mmCIF file of C-alpha atoms in Angstrom:
data_model
loop_
_atom_site.group_PDB
_atom_site.id
_atom_site.type_symbol
_atom_site.label_atom_id
_atom_site.label_comp_id
_atom_site.label_asym_id
_atom_site.label_seq_id
_atom_site.Cartn_x
_atom_site.Cartn_y
_atom_site.Cartn_z
ATOM 1 C CA UNK A 348 121.216 96.308 117.901
ATOM 2 C CA UNK A 349 122.318 99.872 117.120
ATOM 3 C CA UNK A 350 121.402 99.373 113.454
ATOM 4 C CA UNK A 351 117.960 98.108 114.500
ATOM 5 C CA UNK A 352 117.427 101.166 116.674
ATOM 6 C CA UNK A 353 118.418 103.360 113.733
ATOM 7 C CA UNK A 354 115.979 101.466 111.494
ATOM 8 C CA UNK A 355 113.146 101.896 114.003
ATOM 9 C CA UNK A 356 113.927 105.606 114.370
ATOM 10 C CA UNK A 357 113.882 106.114 110.598
ATOM 11 C CA UNK A 358 110.601 104.199 110.329
ATOM 12 C CA UNK A 359 109.011 106.344 113.035
ATOM 13 C CA UNK A 360 110.286 109.531 111.358
ATOM 14 C CA UNK A 361 108.803 108.424 108.050
ATOM 15 C CA UNK A 362 105.412 107.578 109.539
ATOM 16 C CA UNK A 363 105.159 110.872 111.394
ATOM 17 C CA UNK A 364 106.458 113.066 108.584
ATOM 18 C CA UNK A 365 104.304 115.561 106.751
ATOM 19 C CA UNK A 366 105.053 113.711 103.495
ATOM 20 C CA UNK A 367 103.489 110.525 104.883
ATOM 21 C CA UNK A 368 100.554 112.418 106.343
ATOM 22 C CA UNK A 369 99.940 114.036 102.950
ATOM 23 C CA UNK A 370 100.322 110.729 101.100
ATOM 24 C CA UNK A 371 97.647 109.102 103.265
ATOM 25 C CA UNK A 372 95.221 111.996 102.706
ATOM 26 C CA UNK A 373 93.293 110.785 99.669
ATOM 27 C CA UNK A 374 90.977 113.782 99.899
ATOM 28 C CA UNK A 375 93.749 115.775 98.189
ATOM 29 C CA UNK A 376 93.039 113.899 94.965
ATOM 30 C CA UNK A 377 90.365 115.104 92.601
ATOM 31 C CA UNK A 378 87.037 113.302 92.768
ATOM 32 C CA UNK A 379 87.477 112.372 89.099
ATOM 33 C CA UNK A 380 90.778 110.590 89.765
ATOM 34 C CA UNK A 381 89.355 108.793 92.785
ATOM 35 C CA UNK A 382 86.484 107.648 90.581
ATOM 36 C CA UNK A 383 88.968 106.391 87.955
ATOM 37 C CA UNK A 384 90.609 104.180 90.564
ATOM 38 C CA UNK A 385 87.185 103.092 91.795
ATOM 39 C CA UNK A 386 85.448 104.104 94.992
ATOM 40 C CA UNK A 387 85.957 100.672 96.529
ATOM 41 C CA UNK A 388 88.592 99.245 98.861
ATOM 42 C CA UNK A 389 90.918 97.888 96.179
ATOM 43 C CA UNK A 390 90.802 101.001 94.008
ATOM 44 C CA UNK A 391 91.462 103.377 96.878
ATOM 45 C CA UNK A 392 94.284 101.167 98.180
ATOM 46 C CA UNK A 393 95.913 101.231 94.740
ATOM 47 C CA UNK A 394 95.599 105.016 94.682
ATOM 48 C CA UNK A 395 97.163 105.190 98.139
ATOM 49 C CA UNK A 396 100.007 102.928 96.988
ATOM 50 C CA UNK A 397 100.673 105.260 94.060
ATOM 51 C CA UNK A 398 100.713 108.269 96.380
ATOM 52 C CA UNK A 399 103.128 106.524 98.756
ATOM 53 C CA UNK A 400 105.516 105.739 95.897
ATOM 54 C CA UNK A 401 105.306 109.337 94.697
ATOM 55 C CA UNK A 402 106.164 110.432 98.255
ATOM 56 C CA UNK A 403 109.341 108.335 98.202
ATOM 57 C CA UNK A 404 108.318 104.941 99.533
ATOM 58 C CA UNK A 405 110.450 102.258 97.918
ATOM 59 C CA UNK A 406 108.286 99.234 98.617
ATOM 60 C CA UNK A 407 104.508 99.018 98.885
ATOM 61 C CA UNK A 408 102.183 96.070 99.326
ATOM 62 C CA UNK A 409 98.448 96.194 98.776
ATOM 63 C CA UNK A 410 96.071 94.072 100.810
ATOM 64 C CA UNK A 411 93.205 92.789 98.685
ATOM 65 C CA UNK A 412 90.205 91.950 100.879
ATOM 66 C CA UNK A 413 88.368 88.687 100.297
#
């Protein structure tokens, strides 16, 4: 259990960090780059995934809507 508590604490720290907040803020990207990815759900999710990896995330999944 102590390792699980440590895992949960690290997860909470990551989600509330300024790096995560910045990674989720797609408005920081240029309009041209957002257009290159496509201004639709899949394109913006792929851009977000790239930003999360650049911020240090080791594993990212992308949900593709039906």
